[in-house]
């Protein structure tokens, strides 16, 4: 099941990257702004009051849990992985949305391929340098717009926006995308993250205003 989704997403990524420069657009649904959201031109910053400063030489991304090939990647190793770019819309649960965010980095499917999750893996738990965490069903991570972004609009992701690397999952409210990400754990059972244990919805679908549990 996951395997098929993974292959389908890989294929879509490949098609998108081929078309890049011609039509690298988010595919807007007819109603592009989810219910209850307001469009913003700026880019608000939401964090826990800490913006950790991680020198590239110290940065690590640990991928573990139910995987065949666990990995702890250095900055150079991470950036040596195949790169993608994708334009998507960004929806924060506090009701602002930002259109056409151009993110570049490593597709989630590439990391999936690298570590080879076991069939029992059904959930993903992300952790961050600021103590943040969030959880997402593996199936939701296997879309052709989910990536660990290291660039925004062609420039390195700014520290306040989660640099050096942050997760982007456009189809879910943005709290599901960990800034300052340093860990990805594959699990058989769901494990609630920072906001999920504090009453935010576990599924976080902007289209059904699935904000709070
Ligand atoms: N590490 C970390 N990731 C995080 C958060 C955070 O506080 N810490 N906030 C989340 C929330 S609620 C949102 S809306 C987005 C905000 O991203 P931005 O600050 O780039 O707008 O990051 C998400 N990821
Ligand atoms: Mo948010």
Tab-separated table of C-alpha atoms and ligand atoms in Angstrom, residues 43-48 90 92-93 96 128 130 132 160-162 166 174-180 195, ligand 1:
chain	number	residue	atom	x	y	z
A	43	UNK	CA	5.388	35.623	5.755
A	44	UNK	CA	4.533	35.570	9.479
A	45	UNK	CA	6.873	33.696	11.800
A	46	UNK	CA	5.504	31.169	14.285
A	47	UNK	CA	7.777	29.419	16.726
A	48	UNK	CA	8.209	28.489	20.377
A	90	UNK	CA	0.907	27.395	2.990
A	92	UNK	CA	-1.471	28.203	9.167
A	93	UNK	CA	-4.146	27.160	11.637
A	96	UNK	CA	-3.383	33.010	7.485
A	128	UNK	CA	13.411	19.624	15.844
A	130	UNK	CA	13.969	23.792	19.295
A	132	UNK	CA	9.276	20.911	18.722
A	160	UNK	CA	13.256	32.378	11.558
A	161	UNK	CA	11.512	30.191	8.988
A	162	UNK	CA	13.201	27.042	10.244
A	166	UNK	CA	12.293	22.414	7.574
A	174	UNK	CA	1.543	24.194	8.644
A	175	UNK	CA	2.148	23.087	12.235
A	176	UNK	CA	2.601	19.589	10.742
A	177	UNK	CA	5.784	20.851	9.053
A	178	UNK	CA	8.660	20.898	11.543
A	179	UNK	CA	11.069	23.822	11.295
A	180	UNK	CA	14.693	23.241	12.393
A	195	UNK	CA	0.688	20.764	19.464
B	1	LIG	N1	10.403	23.530	15.096
B	1	LIG	C1	9.232	24.169	14.963
B	1	LIG	N2	8.520	23.946	13.848
B	1	LIG	C2	7.339	24.589	13.652
B	1	LIG	C3	6.820	25.456	14.624
B	1	LIG	C4	7.606	25.667	15.800
B	1	LIG	O1	7.236	26.399	16.725
B	1	LIG	N3	8.811	25.003	15.931
B	1	LIG	N4	5.612	26.079	14.411
B	1	LIG	C5	4.717	25.485	13.413
B	1	LIG	C6	3.618	26.370	13.029
B	1	LIG	S1	2.304	26.497	14.088
B	1	LIG	C7	3.580	26.986	11.806
B	1	LIG	S2	2.254	27.871	11.275
B	1	LIG	C8	4.764	26.975	10.925
B	1	LIG	C9	5.218	28.401	10.763
B	1	LIG	O2	6.261	28.509	9.854
B	1	LIG	P1	6.841	29.966	9.579
B	1	LIG	O3	7.321	30.506	10.904
B	1	LIG	O4	7.931	29.790	8.582
B	1	LIG	O5	5.700	30.796	9.071
B	1	LIG	O6	5.850	26.202	11.440
B	1	LIG	C10	5.462	25.053	12.157
B	1	LIG	N5	6.657	24.332	12.506
